[in-house]
Amino acid sequence: MKTLILKFATAKFQKVLEPIMLITIMVLGWQTFTKILTKLDVTVALLDAGIWQLLLLAVLIFIGWLIIAWHLTHHFWQRLGLVELSNMVSQFKNLALWQQLGFYWASFALLLLAGVGCLAAVL
């Protein structure tokens, strides 16, 4: 019984650890990106490195917004007592192929629009 509790605690910790490590690596990359570019090419101006830094900052902001939106959706989903996610997936698989494809395209378009919006806000 204790082994099951330890496995559950480890699984939860790993779920939290992966996004934190990804964000940490990206923030450290944002800090050191200009130094790496100037070491590789001496003729790189501050603006050249700054453009890449802004793109990385936009990606960081976009990932942050996705994490916040996912946690808020999950929180509200549980508080409202809506249908389980596994039940919704099985209902999604019962849709016609064109309906599934339309949903995929709509999701992709909204995700792309959110990414472009974060990039436009930063730049």
CSV table of C-alpha atoms in Angstrom, one decimal:
chain,number,residue,atom,x,y,z
A,1,MET,CA,0.0,0.0,0.0
A,2,LYS,CA,2.8,2.4,0.8
A,3,THR,CA,4.4,1.7,-2.6
A,4,LEU,CA,1.2,2.9,-4.4
A,5,ILE,CA,1.2,6.1,-2.4
A,6,LEU,CA,4.9,6.8,-3.3
A,7,LYS,CA,4.3,6.1,-7.0
A,8,PHE,CA,1.3,8.5,-7.0
A,9,ALA,CA,3.3,11.2,-5.3
A,10,THR,CA,6.2,10.7,-7.7
A,11,ALA,CA,3.9,10.9,-10.7
A,12,LYS,CA,2.4,14.1,-9.5
A,13,PHE,CA,5.8,15.6,-8.8
A,14,GLN,CA,7.0,14.7,-12.3
A,15,LYS,CA,4.0,16.4,-13.9
A,16,VAL,CA,4.9,19.6,-12.1
A,17,LEU,CA,8.6,19.3,-12.6
A,18,GLU,CA,8.7,19.1,-16.4
A,19,PRO,CA,7.0,22.5,-17.1
A,20,ILE,CA,9.1,24.1,-14.4
A,21,MET,CA,12.3,22.8,-15.9
A,22,LEU,CA,11.2,23.8,-19.4
A,23,ILE,CA,10.4,27.4,-18.3
A,24,THR,CA,13.7,27.5,-16.3
A,25,ILE,CA,15.7,26.5,-19.4
A,26,MET,CA,13.9,29.0,-21.6
A,27,VAL,CA,14.5,31.9,-19.1
A,28,LEU,CA,18.2,31.0,-18.7
A,29,GLY,CA,18.4,30.8,-22.5
A,30,TRP,CA,16.8,34.3,-22.7
A,31,GLN,CA,19.4,35.6,-20.4
A,32,THR,CA,22.4,34.1,-22.2
A,33,PHE,CA,21.2,34.2,-25.8
A,34,THR,CA,22.8,37.6,-26.6
A,35,LYS,CA,26.1,36.5,-25.0
A,36,ILE,CA,26.2,33.4,-27.1
A,37,LEU,CA,25.4,35.2,-30.3
A,38,THR,CA,28.1,37.8,-29.7
A,39,LYS,CA,30.7,35.1,-28.9
A,40,LEU,CA,29.9,33.3,-32.2
A,41,ASP,CA,29.9,36.3,-34.4
A,42,VAL,CA,31.6,39.5,-33.4
A,43,THR,CA,29.7,41.6,-36.0
A,44,VAL,CA,26.3,40.9,-34.4
A,45,ALA,CA,24.7,44.1,-33.3
A,46,LEU,CA,22.7,44.5,-30.2
A,47,LEU,CA,19.5,44.7,-32.2
A,48,ASP,CA,20.2,41.4,-34.0
A,49,ALA,CA,20.4,39.5,-30.7
A,50,GLY,CA,17.5,41.5,-29.3
A,51,ILE,CA,15.1,40.3,-32.1
A,52,TRP,CA,15.8,36.7,-31.2
A,53,GLN,CA,15.4,37.5,-27.5
A,54,LEU,CA,12.0,39.0,-28.2
A,55,LEU,CA,10.9,36.0,-30.1
A,56,LEU,CA,12.0,33.8,-27.1
A,57,LEU,CA,10.2,36.1,-24.8
A,58,ALA,CA,7.0,35.8,-26.9
A,59,VAL,CA,7.2,32.0,-26.7
A,60,LEU,CA,7.7,32.2,-22.9
A,61,ILE,CA,4.6,34.4,-22.6
A,62,PHE,CA,2.6,32.2,-24.9
A,63,ILE,CA,3.5,29.1,-22.9
A,64,GLY,CA,2.7,30.9,-19.7
A,65,TRP,CA,-0.8,31.9,-21.0
A,66,LEU,CA,-1.4,28.3,-22.1
A,67,ILE,CA,-0.5,27.0,-18.6
A,68,ILE,CA,-2.7,29.6,-16.9
A,69,ALA,CA,-5.6,28.9,-19.2
A,70,TRP,CA,-5.3,25.1,-18.7
A,71,HIS,CA,-5.3,25.4,-14.9
A,72,LEU,CA,-8.2,27.8,-14.9
A,73,THR,CA,-10.2,25.6,-17.2
A,74,HIS,CA,-9.4,22.5,-15.1
A,75,HIS,CA,-10.4,24.4,-11.9
A,76,PHE,CA,-13.7,25.6,-13.3
A,77,TRP,CA,-14.4,22.3,-14.9
A,78,GLN,CA,-14.2,20.6,-11.5
A,79,ARG,CA,-16.1,23.3,-9.7
A,80,LEU,CA,-19.0,23.2,-12.1
A,81,GLY,CA,-19.2,19.5,-12.0
A,82,LEU,CA,-19.2,18.9,-15.7
A,83,VAL,CA,-18.7,15.7,-17.6
A,84,GLU,CA,-15.3,13.9,-17.2
A,85,LEU,CA,-12.7,14.5,-19.9
A,86,SER,CA,-12.5,10.8,-20.7
A,87,ASN,CA,-16.3,10.8,-21.4
A,88,MET,CA,-15.9,13.8,-23.7
A,89,VAL,CA,-13.1,12.1,-25.6
A,90,SER,CA,-15.2,9.0,-26.2
A,91,GLN,CA,-18.1,11.3,-27.5
A,92,PHE,CA,-15.6,13.2,-29.7
A,93,LYS,CA,-14.6,9.9,-31.3
A,94,ASN,CA,-18.3,9.2,-32.1
A,95,LEU,CA,-18.5,12.4,-34.2
A,96,ALA,CA,-18.3,12.2,-38.0
A,97,LEU,CA,-14.9,12.6,-39.6
A,98,TRP,CA,-15.7,16.0,-41.1
A,99,GLN,CA,-16.8,17.2,-37.6
A,100,GLN,CA,-13.6,16.0,-36.0
A,101,LEU,CA,-11.6,17.7,-38.7
A,102,GLY,CA,-13.5,20.9,-38.3
A,103,PHE,CA,-12.8,20.9,-34.6
A,104,TYR,CA,-9.1,20.2,-35.2
A,105,TRP,CA,-8.8,23.1,-37.6
A,106,ALA,CA,-10.7,25.5,-35.3
A,107,SER,CA,-8.5,24.5,-32.4
A,108,PHE,CA,-5.4,25.0,-34.5
A,109,ALA,CA,-6.6,28.4,-35.8
A,110,LEU,CA,-7.3,29.6,-32.2
A,111,LEU,CA,-3.9,28.4,-31.0
A,112,LEU,CA,-2.1,30.0,-33.9
A,113,LEU,CA,-4.1,33.3,-33.3
A,114,ALA,CA,-3.1,33.3,-29.7
A,115,GLY,CA,0.6,32.7,-30.6
A,116,VAL,CA,0.5,35.5,-33.1
A,117,GLY,CA,-1.2,37.8,-30.6
A,118,CYS,CA,1.5,37.1,-28.0
A,119,LEU,CA,4.2,37.8,-30.6
A,120,ALA,CA,2.5,41.0,-31.7
A,121,ALA,CA,2.1,42.1,-28.1
A,122,VAL,CA,5.8,41.7,-27.4
A,123,LEU,CA,7.1,43.2,-30.7
